[in-house]
PDB file of C-alpha atoms and ligand atoms in Angstrom:
ATOM      1  CA  MET A   1      21.809 152.603 149.822  1.00 81.00           C
ATOM      2  CA  GLU A   2      18.968 153.387 147.456  1.00 94.00           C
ATOM      3  CA  GLN A   3      19.655 155.887 144.712  1.00 97.00           C
ATOM      4  CA  ILE A   4      18.298 159.383 145.234  1.00 98.00           C
ATOM      5  CA  ALA A   5      16.421 161.228 142.501  1.00 98.00           C
ATOM      6  CA  TYR A   6      15.219 164.806 142.309  1.00 99.00           C
ATOM      7  CA  VAL A   7      11.549 165.449 141.511  1.00 98.00           C
ATOM      8  CA  ASN A   8      10.024 168.934 141.469  1.00 98.00           C
ATOM      9  CA  GLY A   9      11.831 170.383 144.450  1.00 98.00           C
ATOM     10  CA  SER A  10      12.437 167.225 146.494  1.00 98.00           C
ATOM     11  CA  PHE A  11      15.232 164.696 146.805  1.00 98.00           C
ATOM     12  CA  VAL A  12      13.555 161.297 147.129  1.00 98.00           C
ATOM     13  CA  PRO A  13      14.524 157.597 146.979  1.00 98.00           C
ATOM     14  CA  MET A  14      14.263 156.339 143.374  1.00 98.00           C
ATOM     15  CA  SER A  15      11.363 154.016 144.305  1.00 98.00           C
ATOM     16  CA  GLU A  16       9.352 157.092 145.350  1.00 98.00           C
ATOM     17  CA  ALA A  17      10.391 159.269 142.396  1.00 98.00           C
ATOM     18  CA  LYS A  18       7.145 159.572 140.435  1.00 98.00           C
ATOM     19  CA  VAL A  19       5.320 161.917 138.075  1.00 98.00           C
ATOM     20  CA  SER A  20       1.673 161.957 136.986  1.00 98.00           C
ATOM     21  CA  VAL A  21       0.342 159.748 134.164  1.00 98.00           C
ATOM     22  CA  LEU A  22      -0.956 163.046 132.754  1.00 98.00           C
ATOM     23  CA  ASP A  23       2.543 164.468 132.523  1.00 98.00           C
ATOM     24  CA  ARG A  24       3.020 165.835 129.013  1.00 98.00           C
ATOM     25  CA  GLY A  25       6.454 164.287 128.828  1.00 98.00           C
ATOM     26  CA  PHE A  26       4.765 160.904 129.110  1.00 98.00           C
ATOM     27  CA  LEU A  27       1.749 161.700 126.879  1.00 98.00           C
ATOM     28  CA  PHE A  28       3.325 163.825 124.109  1.00 98.00           C
ATOM     29  CA  ALA A  29       7.110 163.666 124.602  1.00 98.00           C
ATOM     30  CA  ASP A  30       6.578 167.381 125.318  1.00 98.00           C
ATOM     31  CA  GLY A  31       9.872 167.837 127.101  1.00 98.00           C
ATOM     32  CA  ILE A  32      13.585 168.483 126.856  1.00 99.00           C
ATOM     33  CA  TYR A  33      16.506 166.626 128.430  1.00 99.00           C
ATOM     34  CA  GLU A  34      20.204 167.012 129.062  1.00 99.00           C
ATOM     35  CA  VAL A  35      22.961 164.644 130.126  1.00 98.00           C
ATOM     36  CA  ALA A  36      26.194 165.886 131.674  1.00 98.00           C
ATOM     37  CA  ALA A  37      29.138 163.665 132.533  1.00 98.00           C
ATOM     38  CA  VAL A  38      30.579 163.434 136.033  1.00 98.00           C
ATOM     39  CA  LEU A  39      34.295 162.792 136.602  1.00 98.00           C
ATOM     40  CA  ASP A  40      35.698 162.618 140.115  1.00 98.00           C
ATOM     41  CA  GLY A  41      32.407 163.932 141.453  1.00 98.00           C
ATOM     42  CA  LYS A  42      32.455 167.031 139.208  1.00 98.00           C
ATOM     43  CA  LEU A  43      30.256 168.104 136.301  1.00 98.00           C
ATOM     44  CA  ILE A  44      31.906 168.198 132.882  1.00 98.00           C
ATOM     45  CA  ASP A  45      31.275 171.036 130.393  1.00 98.00           C
ATOM     46  CA  ASN A  46      28.060 171.777 132.272  1.00 98.00           C
ATOM     47  CA  ALA A  47      27.799 175.409 131.173  1.00 97.00           C
ATOM     48  CA  SER A  48      27.525 174.168 127.594  1.00 98.00           C
ATOM     49  CA  HIS A  49      24.806 171.659 128.527  1.00 98.00           C
ATOM     50  CA  LEU A  50      22.835 174.308 130.448  1.00 98.00           C
ATOM     51  CA  ALA A  51      23.143 176.761 127.544  1.00 98.00           C
ATOM     52  CA  ARG A  52      21.773 174.105 125.186  1.00 98.00           C
ATOM     53  CA  LEU A  53      18.983 173.364 127.689  1.00 98.00           C
ATOM     54  CA  GLU A  54      17.982 177.036 127.672  1.00 98.00           C
ATOM     55  CA  ARG A  55      18.016 177.089 123.894  1.00 98.00           C
ATOM     56  CA  SER A  56      15.998 173.859 123.576  1.00 98.00           C
ATOM     57  CA  VAL A  57      13.273 174.978 125.996  1.00 98.00           C
ATOM     58  CA  GLY A  58      13.140 178.370 124.252  1.00 98.00           C
ATOM     59  CA  GLU A  59      12.552 176.663 120.897  1.00 98.00           C
ATOM     60  CA  ILE A  60       9.419 174.939 122.288  1.00 98.00           C
ATOM     61  CA  GLN A  61       8.251 177.941 124.392  1.00 98.00           C
ATOM     62  CA  LEU A  62       8.733 176.064 127.645  1.00 98.00           C
ATOM     63  CA  GLU A  63       9.875 178.049 130.653  1.00 97.00           C
ATOM     64  CA  LEU A  64      12.399 176.448 132.984  1.00 98.00           C
ATOM     65  CA  PRO A  65      10.949 176.116 136.507  1.00 98.00           C
ATOM     66  CA  GLU A  66      14.336 177.047 137.991  1.00 98.00           C
ATOM     67  CA  THR A  67      17.231 179.242 136.899  1.00 98.00           C
ATOM     68  CA  THR A  68      20.159 177.437 135.298  1.00 98.00           C
ATOM     69  CA  ALA A  69      22.284 178.491 138.295  1.00 98.00           C
ATOM     70  CA  ARG A  70      19.821 176.712 140.612  1.00 98.00           C
ATOM     71  CA  ILE A  71      19.676 173.718 138.261  1.00 98.00           C
ATOM     72  CA  GLN A  72      23.446 173.376 138.551  1.00 98.00           C
ATOM     73  CA  GLU A  73      23.176 173.514 142.356  1.00 98.00           C
ATOM     74  CA  ILE A  74      20.583 170.731 142.251  1.00 98.00           C
ATOM     75  CA  GLN A  75      22.776 168.665 139.903  1.00 98.00           C
ATOM     76  CA  LYS A  76      25.684 169.031 142.328  1.00 98.00           C
ATOM     77  CA  GLU A  77      23.591 168.205 145.355  1.00 98.00           C
ATOM     78  CA  LEU A  78      22.293 165.084 143.602  1.00 98.00           C
ATOM     79  CA  VAL A  79      25.840 163.998 142.743  1.00 98.00           C
ATOM     80  CA  ALA A  80      26.825 164.489 146.398  1.00 98.00           C
ATOM     81  CA  ARG A  81      23.756 162.713 147.815  1.00 98.00           C
ATOM     82  CA  ASN A  82      24.451 159.711 145.577  1.00 98.00           C
ATOM     83  CA  ASN A  83      28.194 159.750 146.318  1.00 98.00           C
ATOM     84  CA  LEU A  84      28.646 159.679 142.542  1.00 98.00           C
ATOM     85  CA  VAL A  85      32.275 159.630 141.471  1.00 98.00           C
ATOM     86  CA  ASN A  86      32.103 158.792 137.741  1.00 98.00           C
ATOM     87  CA  GLY A  87      28.967 158.722 135.622  1.00 98.00           C
ATOM     88  CA  MET A  88      26.346 161.182 134.539  1.00 98.00           C
ATOM     89  CA  VAL A  89      23.456 163.349 135.626  1.00 98.00           C
ATOM     90  CA  TYR A  90      20.277 163.098 133.566  1.00 99.00           C
ATOM     91  CA  LEU A  91      17.802 165.944 133.740  1.00 98.00           C
ATOM     92  CA  GLU A  92      14.433 166.361 132.104  1.00 99.00           C
ATOM     93  CA  VAL A  93      11.967 169.204 132.032  1.00 98.00           C
ATOM     94  CA  THR A  94       8.472 168.740 130.653  1.00 98.00           C
ATOM     95  CA  ARG A  95       5.468 170.989 130.184  1.00 98.00           C
ATOM     96  CA  GLY A  96       3.984 169.442 133.326  1.00 98.00           C
ATOM     97  CA  ALA A  97       0.782 167.566 134.091  1.00 97.00           C
ATOM     98  CA  ASP A  98      -2.524 169.081 132.979  1.00 94.00           C
ATOM     99  CA  THR A  99      -5.980 167.802 134.024  1.00 95.00           C
ATOM    100  CA  GLY A 100      -6.545 166.035 130.710  1.00 96.00           C
ATOM    101  CA  ARG A 101      -4.908 165.349 127.357  1.00 97.00           C
ATOM    102  CA  ASP A 102      -5.204 168.533 125.342  1.00 97.00           C
ATOM    103  CA  PHE A 103      -2.532 169.045 122.727  1.00 98.00           C
ATOM    104  CA  ALA A 104      -2.319 172.825 123.096  1.00 98.00           C
ATOM    105  CA  PHE A 105      -0.200 174.187 125.946  1.00 98.00           C
ATOM    106  CA  PRO A 106      -1.987 174.111 129.319  1.00 97.00           C
ATOM    107  CA  LYS A 107      -2.352 177.397 131.230  1.00 95.00           C
ATOM    108  CA  GLY A 108      -0.987 177.828 134.735  1.00 95.00           C
ATOM    109  CA  VAL A 109       0.698 174.422 134.860  1.00 97.00           C
ATOM    110  CA  LYS A 110       4.150 174.233 136.405  1.00 97.00           C
ATOM    111  CA  PRO A 111       6.740 172.374 134.333  1.00 98.00           C
ATOM    112  CA  THR A 112       8.038 169.086 135.716  1.00 98.00           C
ATOM    113  CA  LEU A 113      11.752 168.932 136.529  1.00 98.00           C
ATOM    114  CA  ILE A 114      13.358 165.610 137.369  1.00 98.00           C
ATOM    115  CA  MET A 115      16.958 164.449 137.657  1.00 99.00           C
ATOM    116  CA  PHE A 116      18.763 161.236 138.435  1.00 98.00           C
ATOM    117  CA  THR A 117      22.324 160.002 138.262  1.00 98.00           C
ATOM    118  CA  SER A 118      23.930 156.849 136.932  1.00 98.00           C
ATOM    119  CA  VAL A 119      27.327 155.309 137.391  1.00 98.00           C
ATOM    120  CA  LYS A 120      29.677 154.875 134.424  1.00 98.00           C
ATOM    121  CA  ASP A 121      33.429 154.578 134.162  1.00 97.00           C
ATOM    122  CA  ILE A 122      33.759 156.838 131.108  1.00 97.00           C
ATOM    123  CA  ILE A 123      37.563 156.945 131.190  1.00 96.00           C
ATOM    124  CA  GLY A 124      38.096 153.217 131.752  1.00 95.00           C
ATOM    125  CA  ALA A 125      35.272 151.828 129.566  1.00 94.00           C
ATOM    126  CA  PRO A 126      36.611 148.865 127.505  1.00 94.00           C
ATOM    127  CA  SER A 127      35.201 150.382 124.296  1.00 94.00           C
ATOM    128  CA  ALA A 128      37.372 153.452 124.880  1.00 92.00           C
ATOM    129  CA  LYS A 129      40.358 151.218 124.069  1.00 93.00           C
ATOM    130  CA  SER A 130      38.844 148.834 121.530  1.00 97.00           C
ATOM    131  CA  GLY A 131      36.639 151.254 119.618  1.00 98.00           C
ATOM    132  CA  ILE A 132      33.176 150.301 118.463  1.00 98.00           C
ATOM    133  CA  GLY A 133      31.420 149.086 115.347  1.00 98.00           C
ATOM    134  CA  VAL A 134      28.562 151.141 113.957  1.00 98.00           C
ATOM    135  CA  ILE A 135      25.711 150.127 111.710  1.00 98.00           C
ATOM    136  CA  THR A 136      23.859 152.433 109.344  1.00 98.00           C
ATOM    137  CA  VAL A 137      20.109 153.005 109.464  1.00 98.00           C
ATOM    138  CA  PRO A 138      17.799 155.490 107.738  1.00 98.00           C
ATOM    139  CA  ASP A 139      17.305 158.696 109.747  1.00 98.00           C
ATOM    140  CA  LEU A 140      13.618 158.508 110.647  1.00 98.00           C
ATOM    141  CA  ARG A 141      13.510 161.596 112.877  1.00 98.00           C
ATOM    142  CA  TRP A 142      11.544 164.843 112.641  1.00 98.00           C
ATOM    143  CA  THR A 143      13.159 167.929 111.116  1.00 98.00           C
ATOM    144  CA  ARG A 144      14.027 169.821 114.358  1.00 98.00           C
ATOM    145  CA  ARG A 145      16.832 167.604 115.597  1.00 98.00           C
ATOM    146  CA  ASP A 146      18.633 170.657 116.983  1.00 98.00           C
ATOM    147  CA  ILE A 147      16.126 170.563 119.870  1.00 98.00           C
ATOM    148  CA  LYS A 148      17.121 168.014 122.523  1.00 98.00           C
ATOM    149  CA  SER A 149      13.598 166.659 122.809  1.00 98.00           C
ATOM    150  CA  VAL A 150      12.679 163.515 124.721  1.00 98.00           C
ATOM    151  CA  ALA A 151      10.954 162.195 121.554  1.00 98.00           C
ATOM    152  CA  LEU A 152      13.600 159.539 120.930  1.00 98.00           C
ATOM    153  CA  LEU A 153      11.685 156.689 119.290  1.00 98.00           C
ATOM    154  CA  ALA A 154      13.723 156.809 116.075  1.00 98.00           C
ATOM    155  CA  GLN A 155      16.926 156.599 118.142  1.00 98.00           C
ATOM    156  CA  VAL A 156      15.485 153.790 120.281  1.00 98.00           C
ATOM    157  CA  LEU A 157      14.852 151.755 117.120  1.00 98.00           C
ATOM    158  CA  ALA A 158      18.239 152.682 115.632  1.00 98.00           C
ATOM    159  CA  LYS A 159      20.146 151.750 118.780  1.00 98.00           C
ATOM    160  CA  GLN A 160      18.157 148.533 119.233  1.00 98.00           C
ATOM    161  CA  ALA A 161      19.139 147.540 115.674  1.00 98.00           C
ATOM    162  CA  ALA A 162      22.769 148.345 116.583  1.00 98.00           C
ATOM    163  CA  ALA A 163      22.552 146.277 119.770  1.00 98.00           C
ATOM    164  CA  GLU A 164      21.085 143.317 117.848  1.00 98.00           C
ATOM    165  CA  ALA A 165      23.945 143.579 115.333  1.00 98.00           C
ATOM    166  CA  GLY A 166      26.529 143.664 118.142  1.00 98.00           C
ATOM    167  CA  ALA A 167      27.426 147.261 117.255  1.00 98.00           C
ATOM    168  CA  GLY A 168      28.005 150.131 119.663  1.00 98.00           C
ATOM    169  CA  GLU A 169      26.129 152.842 117.791  1.00 98.00           C
ATOM    170  CA  ALA A 170      23.915 153.460 114.761  1.00 99.00           C
ATOM    171  CA  TRP A 171      24.829 156.153 112.241  1.00 99.00           C
ATOM    172  CA  MET A 172      21.705 157.633 110.765  1.00 98.00           C
ATOM    173  CA  ILE A 173      21.642 158.332 107.033  1.00 98.00           C
ATOM    174  CA  GLU A 174      19.676 160.959 105.147  1.00 98.00           C
ATOM    175  CA  ASP A 175      20.050 161.717 101.423  1.00 98.00           C
ATOM    176  CA  GLY A 176      23.103 159.471 101.256  1.00 98.00           C
ATOM    177  CA  LYS A 177      24.946 161.308 104.061  1.00 98.00           C
ATOM    178  CA  VAL A 178      25.493 160.608 107.742  1.00 99.00           C
ATOM    179  CA  THR A 179      23.540 162.957 109.987  1.00 98.00           C
ATOM    180  CA  GLU A 180      24.852 161.706 113.357  1.00 98.00           C
ATOM    181  CA  GLY A 181      24.813 158.764 115.733  1.00 98.00           C
ATOM    182  CA  GLY A 182      21.735 157.696 117.705  1.00 98.00           C
ATOM    183  CA  SER A 183      23.180 159.479 120.737  1.00 98.00           C
ATOM    184  CA  SER A 184      26.471 160.912 119.477  1.00 98.00           C
ATOM    185  CA  SER A 185      28.072 163.170 116.882  1.00 99.00           C
ATOM    186  CA  ALA A 186      29.968 161.545 113.986  1.00 99.00           C
ATOM    187  CA  PHE A 187      33.470 162.468 112.801  1.00 99.00           C
ATOM    188  CA  ILE A 188      35.992 161.207 110.231  1.00 98.00           C
ATOM    189  CA  LEU A 189      39.627 162.075 109.593  1.00 98.00           C
ATOM    190  CA  THR A 190      40.290 162.115 105.842  1.00 98.00           C
ATOM    191  CA  GLN A 191      43.437 160.744 104.193  1.00 98.00           C
ATOM    192  CA  ASP A 192      44.764 164.323 103.985  1.00 97.00           C
ATOM    193  CA  ASP A 193      44.200 164.868 107.724  1.00 98.00           C
ATOM    194  CA  VAL A 194      41.067 166.974 107.625  1.00 98.00           C
ATOM    195  CA  LEU A 195      38.637 166.433 110.482  1.00 98.00           C
ATOM    196  CA  VAL A 196      35.118 166.311 109.048  1.00 98.00           C
ATOM    197  CA  THR A 197      31.866 166.524 111.002  1.00 98.00           C
ATOM    198  CA  ARG A 198      28.440 167.618 109.851  1.00 98.00           C
ATOM    199  CA  GLN A 199      27.654 171.321 110.216  1.00 98.00           C
ATOM    200  CA  ASN A 200      25.182 172.339 112.916  1.00 98.00           C
ATOM    201  CA  GLY A 201      21.663 173.093 111.743  1.00 98.00           C
ATOM    202  CA  SER A 202      18.246 171.514 112.122  1.00 98.00           C
ATOM    203  CA  ALA A 203      19.480 168.118 110.802  1.00 98.00           C
ATOM    204  CA  ILE A 204      21.556 167.327 113.915  1.00 98.00           C
ATOM    205  CA  LEU A 205      21.800 168.014 117.620  1.00 98.00           C
ATOM    206  CA  PRO A 206      24.541 170.572 118.325  1.00 98.00           C
ATOM    207  CA  GLY A 207      26.662 168.244 120.451  1.00 98.00           C
ATOM    208  CA  CYS A 208      28.444 169.854 123.400  1.00 98.00           C
ATOM    209  CA  THR A 209      31.333 167.395 123.075  1.00 98.00           C
ATOM    210  CA  ARG A 210      31.421 167.989 119.306  1.00 98.00           C
ATOM    211  CA  LYS A 211      31.697 171.743 119.933  1.00 98.00           C
ATOM    212  CA  ALA A 212      34.564 171.305 122.407  1.00 98.00           C
ATOM    213  CA  VAL A 213      36.425 168.802 120.195  1.00 98.00           C
ATOM    214  CA  VAL A 214      36.135 171.067 117.122  1.00 98.00           C
ATOM    215  CA  ALA A 215      37.472 174.034 119.123  1.00 98.00           C
ATOM    216  CA  LEU A 216      40.294 171.985 120.705  1.00 98.00           C
ATOM    217  CA  ALA A 217      41.289 170.587 117.283  1.00 98.00           C
ATOM    218  CA  GLU A 218      41.299 174.053 115.687  1.00 98.00           C
ATOM    219  CA  GLU A 219      43.398 175.455 118.558  1.00 97.00           C
ATOM    220  CA  ARG A 220      45.939 172.798 117.634  1.00 97.00           C
ATOM    221  CA  GLN A 221      45.957 173.853 113.973  1.00 97.00           C
ATOM    222  CA  LEU A 222      44.119 170.770 112.791  1.00 98.00           C
ATOM    223  CA  ARG A 223      42.010 171.481 109.694  1.00 98.00           C
ATOM    224  CA  VAL A 224      38.303 171.066 110.416  1.00 98.00           C
ATOM    225  CA  GLU A 225      35.569 171.001 107.774  1.00 98.00           C
ATOM    226  CA  GLU A 226      31.992 171.163 108.995  1.00 98.00           C
ATOM    227  CA  ARG A 227      30.061 169.378 106.250  1.00 98.00           C
ATOM    228  CA  ALA A 228      28.138 166.189 105.623  1.00 98.00           C
ATOM    229  CA  PHE A 229      30.012 163.013 104.637  1.00 98.00           C
ATOM    230  CA  SER A 230      28.906 159.704 103.116  1.00 98.00           C
ATOM    231  CA  ILE A 231      29.581 156.161 104.309  1.00 98.00           C
ATOM    232  CA  GLU A 232      31.837 155.650 101.256  1.00 98.00           C
ATOM    233  CA  GLU A 233      33.943 158.608 102.427  1.00 98.00           C
ATOM    234  CA  ALA A 234      34.008 157.268 105.988  1.00 98.00           C
ATOM    235  CA  LEU A 235      35.156 153.845 104.769  1.00 98.00           C
ATOM    236  CA  ALA A 236      37.939 155.515 102.765  1.00 98.00           C
ATOM    237  CA  ALA A 237      38.969 157.662 105.757  1.00 98.00           C
ATOM    238  CA  LYS A 238      42.049 157.294 107.961  1.00 98.00           C
ATOM    239  CA  GLU A 239      39.986 157.316 111.132  1.00 98.00           C
ATOM    240  CA  ALA A 240      36.424 157.660 112.339  1.00 98.00           C
ATOM    241  CA  PHE A 241      35.009 158.406 115.781  1.00 98.00           C
ATOM    242  CA  ILE A 242      32.004 159.553 117.738  1.00 98.00           C
ATOM    243  CA  THR A 243      31.664 162.107 120.514  1.00 98.00           C
ATOM    244  CA  SER A 244      29.146 162.510 123.310  1.00 98.00           C
ATOM    245  CA  ALA A 245      28.981 163.514 126.957  1.00 98.00           C
ATOM    246  CA  THR A 246      28.922 159.877 128.042  1.00 97.00           C
ATOM    247  CA  VAL A 247      31.683 158.443 125.817  1.00 98.00           C
ATOM    248  CA  PHE A 248      33.804 161.601 125.246  1.00 98.00           C
ATOM    249  CA  VAL A 249      35.737 160.599 122.076  1.00 98.00           C
ATOM    250  CA  GLN A 250      35.384 156.988 120.952  1.00 98.00           C
ATOM    251  CA  ALA A 251      36.902 155.319 117.889  1.00 98.00           C
ATOM    252  CA  VAL A 252      34.693 153.750 115.228  1.00 98.00           C
ATOM    253  CA  VAL A 253      36.539 150.741 113.812  1.00 98.00           C
ATOM    254  CA  THR A 254      33.895 149.166 111.581  1.00 98.00           C
ATOM    255  CA  ILE A 255      30.873 150.435 109.661  1.00 98.00           C
ATOM    256  CA  ASP A 256      28.286 147.798 108.731  1.00 98.00           C
ATOM    257  CA  GLY A 257      30.971 145.190 109.411  1.00 98.00           C
ATOM    258  CA  LYS A 258      33.538 146.801 107.059  1.00 98.00           C
ATOM    259  CA  LYS A 259      36.810 147.995 108.548  1.00 98.00           C
ATOM    260  CA  VAL A 260      37.720 151.661 108.767  1.00 98.00           C
ATOM    261  CA  ALA A 261      41.433 151.707 107.771  1.00 97.00           C
ATOM    262  CA  ASN A 262      43.060 148.753 109.597  1.00 97.00           C
ATOM    263  CA  GLY A 263      40.048 148.233 111.877  1.00 97.00           C
ATOM    264  CA  LYS A 264      41.859 149.617 114.932  1.00 97.00           C
ATOM    265  CA  PRO A 265      41.378 152.913 116.811  1.00 98.00           C
ATOM    266  CA  GLY A 266      43.474 155.580 115.083  1.00 97.00           C
ATOM    267  CA  PRO A 267      46.199 157.720 116.683  1.00 98.00           C
ATOM    268  CA  MET A 268      44.423 161.050 116.068  1.00 98.00           C
ATOM    269  CA  THR A 269      41.288 159.722 117.770  1.00 98.00           C
ATOM    270  CA  GLY A 270      43.408 158.667 120.745  1.00 98.00           C
ATOM    271  CA  ARG A 271      45.080 162.064 120.851  1.00 98.00           C
ATOM    272  CA  LEU A 272      41.783 163.965 120.643  1.00 98.00           C
ATOM    273  CA  ARG A 273      40.411 161.766 123.406  1.00 98.00           C
ATOM    274  CA  GLU A 274      43.364 162.671 125.645  1.00 98.00           C
ATOM    275  CA  ILE A 275      43.001 166.352 124.802  1.00 98.00           C
ATOM    276  CA  TYR A 276      39.286 166.209 125.586  1.00 98.00           C
ATOM    277  CA  VAL A 277      39.889 164.447 128.918  1.00 98.00           C
ATOM    278  CA  ASP A 278      42.380 167.193 129.851  1.00 97.00           C
ATOM    279  CA  PHE A 279      39.821 169.840 128.880  1.00 97.00           C
ATOM    280  CA  ALA A 280      37.124 168.006 130.879  1.00 97.00           C
ATOM    281  CA  GLU A 281      39.254 167.827 133.996  1.00 94.00           C
ATOM    282  CA  ALA A 282      40.366 171.446 133.671  1.00 92.00           C
ATOM    283  CA  THR A 283      36.832 172.816 133.290  1.00 89.00           C
ATOM    284  CA  ALA A 284      34.999 170.530 135.761  1.00 97.00           C
ATOM    285  CA  VAL A 285      32.783 172.243 138.354  1.00 97.00           C
TER     286      VAL A 285
HETATM  287  N1  LIG B   1      23.567 163.650 118.776  1.00 58.70           N
HETATM  288  C1  LIG B   1      22.514 163.086 119.390  1.00 58.70           C
HETATM  289  C2  LIG B   1      21.322 162.699 118.588  1.00 58.70           C
HETATM  290  C3  LIG B   1      22.544 162.866 120.773  1.00 58.70           C
HETATM  291  O1  LIG B   1      21.480 162.310 121.385  1.00 58.70           O
HETATM  292  C4  LIG B   1      23.698 163.222 121.502  1.00 58.70           C
HETATM  293  C5  LIG B   1      23.770 162.996 122.954  1.00 58.70           C
HETATM  294  O2  LIG B   1      22.891 162.460 123.554  1.00 58.70           O
HETATM  295  C6  LIG B   1      24.771 163.792 120.816  1.00 58.70           C
HETATM  296  C7  LIG B   1      24.669 164.003 119.460  1.00 58.70           C
HETATM  297  C8  LIG B   1      26.019 164.203 121.546  1.00 58.70           C
HETATM  298  O3  LIG B   1      25.792 165.380 122.250  1.00 58.70           O
HETATM  299  P1  LIG B   1      26.667 165.728 123.542  1.00 58.70           P
HETATM  300  O4  LIG B   1      28.091 165.750 123.072  1.00 58.70           O
HETATM  301  O5  LIG B   1      26.187 167.069 123.922  1.00 58.70           O
HETATM  302  O6  LIG B   1      26.417 164.668 124.545  1.00 58.70           O
END
């Protein structure tokens, strides 16, 4: 059966899911997106994703065309219509399609809202067991990375470089420090068992999974320091990992081909992954 997408109020087969060539998402990357995981047909940590969506659209003065409560209903209906068990729901809202290509905001134009789902076995993914290698690339992005904008060209280039190097993610570097992964937050566990991840601010996206993992770690009396770290520090660490809605917690075993510790996923990463999966299952809607 053909996949069903949601476009501006309608559920339609993917082959009929279309927006205008004048859509500002297409012309200017004038839009915001969110990705929430689905486990056993339920949305994971979706309140956090919808809160970030509201914040992102607010930062670019874009009004959501639906309430977040309605957006969640649409997400759920889309999951049901696609019989999605494990995977993710992608949603994007743009400033809509004007009659031309003026940079300034159009007046009286309804934002575009689209959603689609994709299948992924997040729990059973082979890289969940093996860990991944990361490469490092310069962080070429703009200075408002806290906004989950669809302007992702820097990440496209970073993740293409990673793919060509056989790596699973690219860690982006600015002023000698890791900002974050192309589509994930970056963590290390130091030799004295401190969990380190960069502090939120305009240099990184405030990851929903990052937020949950930091809170879950602190609840378990693990020391967490929110600060930037260098690649030298990561290579001297006990463990390294990434977090995101679509990988949860995933070990990083090499950086630019050099091993982190013994080059195997570390026990704390495994434990935090289990704790996150429990949290995900317990809070699924
Ligand atoms: N950082 C960036 C740049 C991302 O694109 C993402 C996810 O796409 C993340 C971090 C992780 O965020 P989340 O845990 O909310 O998926």
